[in-house]
Amino acid sequence: MLVKWLPPSISKYLKMSKTERKYELRLTLWRTPLLYIICTFFLVAITVYLDVGVGIAQYTYDSFQATFETTRSLISALIGGVLTLSAFTLNSLLVVLTTFSGQFSPRMLQNFVKDKQTQHILGIFNGSFVYVLIMFLAISSNPVKYYVAVPFATVGIAFFAAVTFIYFINHATTWMQVHNITDTMKRVTEEMLEGDFTKDLQRLRTEKPGELYREWKAKKQIVTSPISGYVQLILFKDLLQKAKEDDIIVEMEVRPGSYVLQGNQLFTYWGPGAPKVNEKDYLHLIRMGHKETEIQDLKFGLNKLAEIAIKAIGNDDPKTAANTIYQVADLLLTLENKATFSPYLVDEENQVRLILGVDDFEFHLYQGLGLIRHYAQKNYPIITNIIEALTRLAGAVDKRNHTVIWDFATNTIDHIYTEFIFDLDRKLLLRHLQELAVITGNEASYEYIERHLKEDTQ
């Protein structure tokens, strides 16, 4: 009942799952500063109590004491100073971030906002301002002849805010270095792969489906989407448990990150309990919204990195593009090591209850390096960087993916046969391609490519 009376901006968090709430709160600026402001009220109460309630001035040396007028003047000056410091810092930083967003990625501002260090620093600035403001009101309504705790605490907080300002500038300049940005984006996706949610999902997967209620599949029911939007989150464990209770098998027609229109298929189901299924119970376990999220969407993390590389290519910044390509390769390696691509999820009795749409290694390879390759076109140094990244990736992944990597590499250089290429570019490209051929066992194919590449470019 309480949810109905709360503003929509707050009530929406109460309707979310724990995973969604954690993700969305990290994207907001008010949570961490609000905690600092709450702590500030307790600090004000303690400080004023020491001076007004306990009267610690009578137990200290005269040199540590400040009169009421001196204390009030000090706090009055700091109110404007702390506010100006906070406003100037944030305003300047937002201008710089807006410029960077246009140059590299529109998601940079969002990523900076949800950075933990950024939120703690903003909390310190806001808490400091609220502290001196409330303290000014507190001592005005509770004047005493001498203060000790109030001036010392106020000066200490002002000094701490000044040091935080220096730290903030250092943090911002370090964070905005492109190699740090790409590394942060990669780690966010890796944390998703290594998180409890993903680990729980991997434990439910099986390679051997077993009983699939095939005799019931001819009578399968289709459930369509009630709204248009992105599939942001699927509560797989709850969905699996519900399917077990109803004794059915659910096959998802969409996956996290998919965009569906109203009336598109979401999932189908069949089994002995199909006639008694309440479809609304299942729809509540598939969360949809107007934006993409990276809670479960691996493709989104790869696309973000690819976007920076594409922007760098357009801005004639090959070093940034090359660094991002290597970060994509590293993320693909983590994906290959951590993710299992079996579509079958089973319950405690090893009965299949969910069948998922699965994106394999080849799909993710395209989502990362394929998009960069498309925009690189005739930029042969970037093409060479892609081949080099594929070579490193092939040396680290399981051999079952070697064919996929080799096919991707050869397809990447197909257009070069009809284009002019500088001798040194060709030599460097062939050197990395030969190394890849040796790793993947395609020496014969390499010799054919080498012969034709040399003939067609002379």
GROMACS .gro file of C-alpha atoms in nm:
model
  458
    1MET     CA    1   0.000   0.000   0.000
    2LEU     CA    2   0.288   0.237   0.076
    3VAL     CA    3   0.411   0.213  -0.285
    4LYS     CA    4   0.089   0.377  -0.412
    5TRP     CA    5   0.150   0.690  -0.205
    6LEU     CA    6   0.516   0.735  -0.298
    7PRO     CA    7   0.630   0.945  -0.597
    8PRO     CA    8   0.689   0.738  -0.914
    9SER     CA    9   1.061   0.828  -0.906
   10ILE     CA   10   1.093   0.645  -0.571
   11SER     CA   11   0.825   0.377  -0.595
   12LYS     CA   12   0.985   0.230  -0.908
   13TYR     CA   13   1.284   0.115  -0.699
   14LEU     CA   14   1.057  -0.077  -0.463
   15LYS     CA   15   0.912  -0.270  -0.757
   16MET     CA   16   1.254  -0.376  -0.886
   17SER     CA   17   1.443  -0.695  -0.813
   18LYS     CA   18   1.757  -0.667  -0.600
   19THR     CA   19   1.980  -0.688  -0.907
   20GLU     CA   20   1.787  -0.416  -1.092
   21ARG     CA   21   1.777  -0.190  -0.786
   22LYS     CA   22   2.150  -0.216  -0.731
   23TYR     CA   23   2.219  -0.135  -1.096
   24GLU     CA   24   1.981   0.161  -1.115
   25LEU     CA   25   2.095   0.313  -0.786
   26ARG     CA   26   2.452   0.315  -0.914
   27LEU     CA   27   2.336   0.533  -1.204
   28THR     CA   28   2.191   0.799  -0.973
   29LEU     CA   29   2.376   1.086  -0.809
   30TRP     CA   30   2.161   1.127  -0.502
   31ARG     CA   31   2.208   0.799  -0.311
   32THR     CA   32   2.566   0.836  -0.182
   33PRO     CA   33   2.546   1.216  -0.121
   34LEU     CA   34   2.221   1.159   0.069
   35LEU     CA   35   2.399   0.917   0.303
   36TYR     CA   36   2.672   1.176   0.365
   37ILE     CA   37   2.411   1.444   0.437
   38ILE     CA   38   2.236   1.217   0.688
   39CYS     CA   39   2.569   1.154   0.861
   40THR     CA   40   2.625   1.530   0.864
   41PHE     CA   41   2.322   1.586   1.089
   42PHE     CA   42   2.463   1.342   1.344
   43LEU     CA   43   2.802   1.515   1.330
   44VAL     CA   44   2.640   1.856   1.384
   45ALA     CA   45   2.444   1.723   1.680
   46ILE     CA   46   2.756   1.575   1.843
   47THR     CA   47   2.963   1.891   1.786
   48VAL     CA   48   2.700   2.128   1.922
   49TYR     CA   49   2.636   1.901   2.219
   50LEU     CA   50   3.006   1.909   2.313
   51ASP     CA   51   3.012   2.289   2.317
   52VAL     CA   52   2.659   2.371   2.437
   53GLY     CA   53   2.559   2.064   2.635
   54VAL     CA   54   2.892   1.960   2.789
   55GLY     CA   55   3.068   2.296   2.767
   56ILE     CA   56   3.413   2.159   2.689
   57ALA     CA   57   3.549   2.516   2.657
   58GLN     CA   58   3.587   2.526   3.038
   59TYR     CA   59   3.819   2.224   3.022
   60THR     CA   60   4.052   2.357   2.751
   61TYR     CA   61   4.323   2.622   2.723
   62ASP     CA   62   4.222   2.973   2.627
   63SER     CA   63   4.419   2.947   2.301
   64PHE     CA   64   4.179   2.675   2.181
   65GLN     CA   65   3.866   2.880   2.249
   66ALA     CA   66   3.676   3.103   2.005
   67THR     CA   67   3.408   3.358   2.090
   68PHE     CA   68   3.057   3.336   1.954
   69GLU     CA   69   3.112   3.620   1.705
   70THR     CA   70   3.439   3.472   1.580
   71THR     CA   71   3.282   3.128   1.535
   72ARG     CA   72   2.981   3.272   1.356
   73SER     CA   73   3.199   3.479   1.121
   74LEU     CA   74   3.412   3.175   1.043
   75ILE     CA   75   3.113   2.959   0.954
   76SER     CA   76   2.952   3.241   0.751
   77ALA     CA   77   3.265   3.269   0.536
   78LEU     CA   78   3.290   2.893   0.486
   79ILE     CA   79   2.928   2.858   0.372
   80GLY     CA   80   2.997   3.057   0.056
   81GLY     CA   81   3.344   2.909   0.012
   82VAL     CA   82   3.238   2.544   0.023
   83LEU     CA   83   2.939   2.607  -0.203
   84THR     CA   84   3.153   2.792  -0.459
   85LEU     CA   85   3.414   2.514  -0.452
   86SER     CA   86   3.155   2.246  -0.517
   87ALA     CA   87   2.969   2.436  -0.789
   88PHE     CA   88   3.286   2.542  -0.974
   89THR     CA   89   3.432   2.194  -0.971
   90LEU     CA   90   3.119   2.018  -1.093
   91ASN     CA   91   3.038   2.278  -1.358
   92SER     CA   92   3.388   2.265  -1.509
   93LEU     CA   93   3.392   1.888  -1.501
   94LEU     CA   94   3.055   1.852  -1.672
   95VAL     CA   95   3.173   2.075  -1.956
   96VAL     CA   96   3.484   1.860  -2.007
   97LEU     CA   97   3.285   1.535  -1.985
   98THR     CA   98   3.031   1.661  -2.237
   99THR     CA   99   3.315   1.731  -2.481
  100PHE     CA  100   3.464   1.387  -2.421
  101SER     CA  101   3.123   1.225  -2.466
  102GLY     CA  102   3.093   1.372  -2.813
  103GLN     CA  103   3.447   1.266  -2.901
  104PHE     CA  104   3.448   0.909  -2.771
  105SER     CA  105   3.115   0.780  -2.639
  106PRO     CA  106   2.784   0.930  -2.523
  107ARG     CA  107   2.794   0.686  -2.229
  108MET     CA  108   3.103   0.842  -2.072
  109LEU     CA  109   2.905   1.085  -1.858
  110GLN     CA  110   2.686   0.803  -1.728
  111ASN     CA  111   2.989   0.588  -1.650
  112PHE     CA  112   3.159   0.874  -1.466
  113VAL     CA  113   2.849   0.942  -1.258
  114LYS     CA  114   2.819   0.580  -1.142
  115ASP     CA  115   3.187   0.556  -1.049
  116LYS     CA  116   3.211   0.492  -0.674
  117GLN     CA  117   3.490   0.743  -0.618
  118THR     CA  118   3.294   1.013  -0.798
  119GLN     CA  119   2.987   0.954  -0.584
  120HIS     CA  120   3.187   0.957  -0.259
  121ILE     CA  121   3.358   1.282  -0.356
  122LEU     CA  122   3.025   1.445  -0.440
  123GLY     CA  123   2.897   1.319  -0.105
  124ILE     CA  124   3.186   1.492   0.073
  125PHE     CA  125   3.120   1.822  -0.107
  126ASN     CA  126   2.747   1.813  -0.034
  127GLY     CA  127   2.797   1.696   0.322
  128SER     CA  128   3.049   1.974   0.389
  129PHE     CA  129   2.812   2.242   0.262
  130VAL     CA  130   2.517   2.107   0.461
  131TYR     CA  131   2.737   2.081   0.772
  132VAL     CA  132   2.844   2.448   0.775
  133LEU     CA  133   2.491   2.560   0.686
  134ILE     CA  134   2.321   2.361   0.965
  135MET     CA  135   2.599   2.453   1.206
  136PHE     CA  136   2.538   2.823   1.138
  137LEU     CA  137   2.172   2.781   1.231
  138ALA     CA  138   2.254   2.564   1.532
  139ILE     CA  139   2.496   2.804   1.700
  140SER     CA  140   2.271   3.102   1.623
  141SER     CA  141   1.989   2.941   1.818
  142ASN     CA  142   2.220   2.812   2.096
  143PRO     CA  143   2.473   3.089   2.163
  144VAL     CA  144   2.737   3.041   2.433
  145LYS     CA  145   3.031   3.259   2.526
  146TYR     CA  146   3.310   3.030   2.397
  147TYR     CA  147   3.327   2.744   2.145
  148VAL     CA  148   3.594   2.480   2.094
  149ALA     CA  149   3.446   2.178   1.916
  150VAL     CA  150   3.249   2.384   1.660
  151PRO     CA  151   3.539   2.591   1.518
  152PHE     CA  152   3.779   2.296   1.521
  153ALA     CA  153   3.531   2.064   1.350
  154THR     CA  154   3.430   2.331   1.097
  155VAL     CA  155   3.790   2.414   1.003
  156GLY     CA  156   3.869   2.041   0.982
  157ILE     CA  157   3.578   1.976   0.747
  158ALA     CA  158   3.672   2.278   0.531
  159PHE     CA  159   4.030   2.153   0.512
  160PHE     CA  160   3.908   1.804   0.424
  161ALA     CA  161   3.686   1.949   0.147
  162ALA     CA  162   3.987   2.138   0.006
  163VAL     CA  163   4.199   1.821   0.001
  164THR     CA  164   3.909   1.634  -0.158
  165PHE     CA  165   3.896   1.901  -0.428
  166ILE     CA  166   4.258   1.824  -0.520
  167TYR     CA  167   4.185   1.452  -0.513
  168PHE     CA  168   3.878   1.504  -0.731
  169ILE     CA  169   4.076   1.686  -0.999
  170ASN     CA  170   4.336   1.409  -0.996
  171HIS     CA  171   4.065   1.142  -1.008
  172ALA     CA  172   3.885   1.313  -1.297
  173THR     CA  173   4.198   1.364  -1.507
  174THR     CA  174   4.306   1.005  -1.446
  175TRP     CA  175   3.960   0.862  -1.517
  176MET     CA  176   3.926   1.059  -1.842
  177GLN     CA  177   4.237   0.905  -1.994
  178VAL     CA  178   4.097   0.686  -2.268
  179HIS     CA  179   4.293   0.373  -2.175
  180ASN     CA  180   4.147   0.394  -1.824
  181ILE     CA  181   3.797   0.444  -1.963
  182THR     CA  182   3.817   0.134  -2.182
  183ASP     CA  183   3.968  -0.069  -1.899
  184THR     CA  184   3.684   0.038  -1.668
  185MET     CA  185   3.421  -0.057  -1.928
  186LYS     CA  186   3.584  -0.395  -1.972
  187ARG     CA  187   3.597  -0.460  -1.597
  188VAL     CA  188   3.226  -0.374  -1.558
  189THR     CA  189   3.137  -0.649  -1.807
  190GLU     CA  190   3.384  -0.889  -1.645
  191GLU     CA  191   3.226  -0.825  -1.306
  192MET     CA  192   2.890  -0.915  -1.458
  193LEU     CA  193   3.037  -1.241  -1.591
  194GLU     CA  194   3.188  -1.322  -1.253
  195GLY     CA  195   2.892  -1.205  -1.044
  196ASP     CA  196   2.667  -1.428  -0.836
  197PHE     CA  197   2.377  -1.386  -1.076
  198THR     CA  198   2.574  -1.522  -1.373
  199LYS     CA  199   2.738  -1.796  -1.166
  200ASP     CA  200   2.396  -1.917  -1.050
  201LEU     CA  201   2.281  -1.928  -1.409
  202GLN     CA  202   2.586  -2.128  -1.519
  203ARG     CA  203   2.521  -2.386  -1.246
  204LEU     CA  204   2.174  -2.446  -1.385
  205ARG     CA  205   2.294  -2.520  -1.738
  206THR     CA  206   2.334  -2.869  -1.881
  207GLU     CA  207   2.467  -3.006  -2.209
  208LYS     CA  208   2.230  -3.305  -2.207
  209PRO     CA  209   1.865  -3.194  -2.224
  210GLY     CA  210   1.701  -3.529  -2.143
  211GLU     CA  211   1.320  -3.522  -2.123
  212LEU     CA  212   1.173  -3.233  -2.326
  213TYR     CA  213   0.803  -3.331  -2.318
  214ARG     CA  214   0.808  -3.371  -2.695
  215GLU     CA  215   0.461  -3.529  -2.699
  216TRP     CA  216   0.324  -3.200  -2.559
  217LYS     CA  217   0.517  -2.966  -2.788
  218ALA     CA  218   0.257  -2.981  -3.065
  219LYS     CA  219   0.020  -2.800  -2.827
  220LYS     CA  220   0.266  -2.531  -2.721
  221GLN     CA  221   0.128  -2.193  -2.619
  222ILE     CA  222   0.270  -1.861  -2.745
  223VAL     CA  223   0.303  -1.558  -2.515
  224THR     CA  224   0.352  -1.215  -2.673
  225SER     CA  225   0.493  -0.892  -2.534
  226PRO     CA  226   0.238  -0.655  -2.377
  227ILE     CA  227   0.460  -0.352  -2.445
  228SER     CA  228   0.744  -0.240  -2.672
  229GLY     CA  229   1.094  -0.202  -2.534
  230TYR     CA  230   1.425  -0.365  -2.450
  231VAL     CA  231   1.440  -0.689  -2.256
  232GLN     CA  232   1.648  -0.564  -1.963
  233LEU     CA  233   1.639  -0.856  -1.723
  234ILE     CA  234   1.506  -1.210  -1.709
  235LEU     CA  235   1.472  -1.357  -1.361
  236PHE     CA  236   1.589  -1.701  -1.469
  237LYS     CA  237   1.587  -1.871  -1.127
  238ASP     CA  238   1.235  -1.751  -1.046
  239LEU     CA  239   1.120  -1.841  -1.396
  240LEU     CA  240   1.268  -2.188  -1.363
  241GLN     CA  241   1.108  -2.241  -1.023
  242LYS     CA  242   0.769  -2.128  -1.156
  243ALA     CA  243   0.800  -2.363  -1.454
  244LYS     CA  244   0.877  -2.649  -1.214
  245GLU     CA  245   0.568  -2.572  -1.005
  246ASP     CA  246   0.350  -2.570  -1.317
  247ASP     CA  247   0.530  -2.873  -1.466
  248ILE     CA  248   0.605  -2.711  -1.802
  249ILE     CA  249   0.903  -2.625  -2.021
  250VAL     CA  250   0.951  -2.260  -2.122
  251GLU     CA  251   1.143  -2.169  -2.438
  252MET     CA  252   1.253  -1.805  -2.459
  253GLU     CA  253   1.219  -1.639  -2.797
  254VAL     CA  254   1.412  -1.331  -2.683
  255ARG     CA  255   1.723  -1.273  -2.476
  256PRO     CA  256   1.853  -0.985  -2.260
  257GLY     CA  257   1.925  -0.688  -2.484
  258SER     CA  258   1.664  -0.778  -2.747
  259TYR     CA  259   1.422  -0.508  -2.860
  260VAL     CA  260   1.066  -0.629  -2.905
  261LEU     CA  261   0.751  -0.461  -3.025
  262GLN     CA  262   0.412  -0.504  -2.865
  263GLY     CA  263   0.272  -0.832  -2.993
  264ASN     CA  264   0.611  -0.993  -3.068
  265GLN     CA  265   0.669  -1.340  -2.923
  266LEU     CA  266   0.841  -1.346  -2.583
  267PHE     CA  267   0.831  -1.716  -2.506
  268THR     CA  268   0.645  -2.039  -2.568
  269TYR     CA  269   0.562  -2.315  -2.322
  270TRP     CA  270   0.434  -2.672  -2.322
  271GLY     CA  271   0.400  -2.966  -2.085
  272PRO     CA  272   0.149  -3.151  -1.864
  273GLY     CA  273   0.070  -2.837  -1.661
  274ALA     CA  274   0.021  -2.603  -1.959
  275PRO     CA  275  -0.361  -2.575  -1.927
  276LYS     CA  276  -0.340  -2.431  -1.574
  277VAL     CA  277  -0.062  -2.176  -1.640
  278ASN     CA  278  -0.121  -1.812  -1.548
  279GLU     CA  279   0.085  -1.630  -1.813
  280LYS     CA  280   0.090  -1.302  -1.618
  281ASP     CA  281   0.303  -1.468  -1.350
  282TYR     CA  282   0.569  -1.533  -1.611
  283LEU     CA  283   0.544  -1.189  -1.771
  284HIS     CA  284   0.628  -1.032  -1.433
  285LEU     CA  285   0.958  -1.221  -1.439
  286ILE     CA  286   1.068  -1.061  -1.767
  287ARG     CA  287   1.159  -0.696  -1.708
  288MET     CA  288   1.135  -0.457  -2.001
  289GLY     CA  289   1.215  -0.089  -2.040
  290HIS     CA  290   1.302   0.191  -2.279
  291LYS     CA  291   1.681   0.157  -2.251
  292GLU     CA  292   1.948  -0.109  -2.277
  293THR     CA  293   2.119  -0.222  -1.958
  294GLU     CA  294   2.428  -0.433  -1.904
  295ILE     CA  295   2.290  -0.638  -1.613
  296GLN     CA  296   2.273  -0.951  -1.829
  297ASP     CA  297   2.352  -0.823  -2.178
  298LEU     CA  298   2.706  -0.927  -2.277
  299LYS     CA  299   2.660  -0.772  -2.620
  300PHE     CA  300   2.611  -0.430  -2.466
  301GLY     CA  301   2.952  -0.437  -2.298
  302LEU     CA  302   3.124  -0.534  -2.624
  303ASN     CA  303   2.933  -0.268  -2.817
  304LYS     CA  304   3.043   0.005  -2.576
  305LEU     CA  305   3.409  -0.078  -2.631
  306ALA     CA  306   3.361  -0.108  -3.007
  307GLU     CA  307   3.195   0.233  -3.006
  308ILE     CA  308   3.505   0.398  -2.858
  309ALA     CA  309   3.730   0.232  -3.117
  310ILE     CA  310   3.500   0.346  -3.399
  311LYS     CA  311   3.500   0.703  -3.265
  312ALA     CA  312   3.880   0.692  -3.239
  313ILE     CA  313   3.907   0.579  -3.602
  314GLY     CA  314   3.685   0.867  -3.710
  315ASN     CA  315   3.895   1.112  -3.505
  316ASP     CA  316   4.223   0.984  -3.657
  317ASP     CA  317   4.338   0.842  -3.324
  318PRO     CA  318   4.488   0.501  -3.413
  319LYS     CA  319   4.653   0.450  -3.073
  320THR     CA  320   4.320   0.465  -2.889
  321ALA     CA  321   4.160   0.239  -3.148
  322ALA     CA  322   4.442  -0.019  -3.113
  323ASN     CA  323   4.421  -0.015  -2.732
  324THR     CA  324   4.044  -0.066  -2.744
  325ILE     CA  325   4.081  -0.356  -2.988
  326TYR     CA  326   4.310  -0.533  -2.740
  327GLN     CA  327   4.062  -0.467  -2.459
  328VAL     CA  328   3.785  -0.623  -2.669
  329ALA     CA  329   4.004  -0.929  -2.728
  330ASP     CA  330   4.068  -0.957  -2.354
  331LEU     CA  331   3.694  -0.935  -2.282
  332LEU     CA  332   3.623  -1.203  -2.544
  333LEU     CA  333   3.876  -1.428  -2.370
  334THR     CA  334   3.702  -1.375  -2.035
  335LEU     CA  335   3.369  -1.446  -2.200
  336GLU     CA  336   3.498  -1.769  -2.353
  337ASN     CA  337   3.643  -1.884  -2.020
  338LYS     CA  338   3.350  -1.788  -1.796
  339ALA     CA  339   3.037  -1.838  -2.006
  340THR     CA  340   2.873  -2.165  -2.103
  341PHE     CA  341   2.672  -2.157  -2.423
  342SER     CA  342   2.433  -2.445  -2.351
  343PRO     CA  343   2.069  -2.334  -2.392
  344TYR     CA  344   1.923  -2.582  -2.139
  345LEU     CA  345   1.851  -2.491  -1.775
  346VAL     CA  346   1.743  -2.765  -1.534
  347ASP     CA  347   1.580  -2.782  -1.192
  348GLU     CA  348   1.702  -2.975  -0.885
  349GLU     CA  349   1.575  -3.301  -1.035
  350ASN     CA  350   1.776  -3.244  -1.355
  351GLN     CA  351   1.459  -3.183  -1.556
  352VAL     CA  352   1.487  -2.918  -1.826
  353ARG     CA  353   1.258  -2.625  -1.747
  354LEU     CA  354   1.403  -2.338  -1.953
  355ILE     CA  355   1.539  -2.331  -2.307
  356LEU     CA  356   1.723  -2.010  -2.385
  357GLY     CA  357   1.832  -1.844  -2.704
  358VAL     CA  358   2.211  -1.860  -2.690
  359ASP     CA  359   2.463  -1.634  -2.862
  360ASP     CA  360   2.779  -1.828  -2.939
  361PHE     CA  361   3.143  -1.718  -2.950
  362GLU     CA  362   3.120  -1.621  -3.317
  363PHE     CA  363   2.831  -1.383  -3.244
  364HIS     CA  364   3.022  -1.206  -2.967
  365LEU     CA  365   3.335  -1.189  -3.183
  366TYR     CA  366   3.136  -0.998  -3.442
  367GLN     CA  367   2.975  -0.769  -3.182
  368GLY     CA  368   3.321  -0.667  -3.064
  369LEU     CA  369   3.572  -0.677  -3.348
  370GLY     CA  370   3.327  -0.709  -3.637
  371LEU     CA  371   3.182  -0.362  -3.585
  372ILE     CA  372   3.530  -0.211  -3.564
  373ARG     CA  373   3.633  -0.395  -3.881
  374HIS     CA  374   3.338  -0.251  -4.067
  375TYR     CA  375   3.434   0.109  -3.991
  376ALA     CA  376   3.808   0.050  -4.038
  377GLN     CA  377   3.752  -0.029  -4.410
  378LYS     CA  378   4.086   0.061  -4.582
  379ASN     CA  379   4.265   0.164  -4.264
  380TYR     CA  380   4.528  -0.110  -4.288
  381PRO     CA  381   4.712  -0.034  -3.961
  382ILE     CA  382   4.381  -0.087  -3.778
  383ILE     CA  383   4.313  -0.404  -3.980
  384THR     CA  384   4.660  -0.524  -3.878
  385ASN     CA  385   4.577  -0.451  -3.513
  386ILE     CA  386   4.262  -0.661  -3.547
  387ILE     CA  387   4.459  -0.953  -3.696
  388GLU     CA  388   4.717  -0.920  -3.416
  389ALA     CA  389   4.441  -0.923  -3.152
  390LEU     CA  390   4.290  -1.233  -3.316
  391THR     CA  391   4.631  -1.400  -3.304
  392ARG     CA  392   4.664  -1.334  -2.932
  393LEU     CA  393   4.307  -1.450  -2.876
  394ALA     CA  394   4.360  -1.772  -3.072
  395GLY     CA  395   4.664  -1.851  -2.858
  396ALA     CA  396   4.455  -1.830  -2.540
  397VAL     CA  397   4.113  -1.978  -2.622
  398ASP     CA  398   4.008  -2.338  -2.666
  399LYS     CA  399   4.096  -2.497  -3.003
  400ARG     CA  400   3.728  -2.545  -3.088
  401ASN     CA  401   3.711  -2.170  -3.161
  402HIS     CA  402   4.015  -2.163  -3.390
  403THR     CA  403   3.809  -2.214  -3.705
  404VAL     CA  404   3.581  -1.924  -3.615
  405ILE     CA  405   3.878  -1.694  -3.550
  406TRP     CA  406   4.059  -1.794  -3.870
  407ASP     CA  407   3.748  -1.748  -4.084
  408PHE     CA  408   3.692  -1.406  -3.928
  409ALA     CA  409   4.052  -1.306  -3.999
  410THR     CA  410   4.048  -1.417  -4.364
  411ASN     CA  411   3.713  -1.249  -4.419
  412THR     CA  412   3.859  -0.929  -4.273
  413ILE     CA  413   4.130  -0.908  -4.542
  414ASP     CA  414   3.920  -1.026  -4.839
  415HIS     CA  415   3.879  -0.676  -4.982
  416ILE     CA  416   4.255  -0.611  -4.976
  417TYR     CA  417   4.305  -0.825  -5.288
  418THR     CA  418   4.156  -0.548  -5.503
  419GLU     CA  419   4.309  -0.251  -5.321
  420PHE     CA  420   4.649  -0.085  -5.314
  421ILE     CA  421   4.844  -0.145  -4.995
  422PHE     CA  422   5.189  -0.019  -4.899
  423ASP     CA  423   5.464  -0.280  -4.890
  424LEU     CA  424   5.536  -0.238  -4.520
  425ASP     CA  425   5.166  -0.257  -4.432
  426ARG     CA  426   5.140  -0.580  -4.632
  427LYS     CA  427   5.448  -0.732  -4.469
  428LEU     CA  428   5.327  -0.653  -4.119
  429LEU     CA  429   4.978  -0.783  -4.196
  430LEU     CA  430   5.113  -1.107  -4.341
  431ARG     CA  431   5.345  -1.159  -4.045
  432HIS     CA  432   5.058  -1.155  -3.796
  433LEU     CA  433   4.838  -1.359  -4.030
  434GLN     CA  434   5.108  -1.623  -4.062
  435GLU     CA  435   5.138  -1.645  -3.685
  436LEU     CA  436   4.762  -1.689  -3.662
  437ALA     CA  437   4.772  -1.959  -3.931
  438VAL     CA  438   5.031  -2.155  -3.735
  439ILE     CA  439   4.827  -2.135  -3.413
  440THR     CA  440   4.503  -2.240  -3.583
  441GLY     CA  441   4.660  -2.499  -3.814
  442ASN     CA  442   4.583  -2.320  -4.142
  443GLU     CA  443   4.931  -2.293  -4.294
  444ALA     CA  444   4.810  -2.413  -4.636
  445SER     CA  445   4.536  -2.151  -4.648
  446TYR     CA  446   4.788  -1.885  -4.546
  447GLU     CA  447   5.018  -1.972  -4.835
  448TYR     CA  448   4.731  -1.923  -5.079
  449ILE     CA  449   4.644  -1.585  -4.922
  450GLU     CA  450   5.006  -1.473  -4.922
  451ARG     CA  451   5.055  -1.564  -5.287
  452HIS     CA  452   4.743  -1.386  -5.406
  453LEU     CA  453   4.795  -1.083  -5.183
  454LYS     CA  454   5.144  -1.029  -5.326
  455GLU     CA  455   5.030  -1.084  -5.684
  456ASP     CA  456   4.720  -0.866  -5.669
  457THR     CA  457   4.889  -0.568  -5.507
  458GLN     CA  458   5.187  -0.542  -5.741
   0.00000   0.00000   0.00000
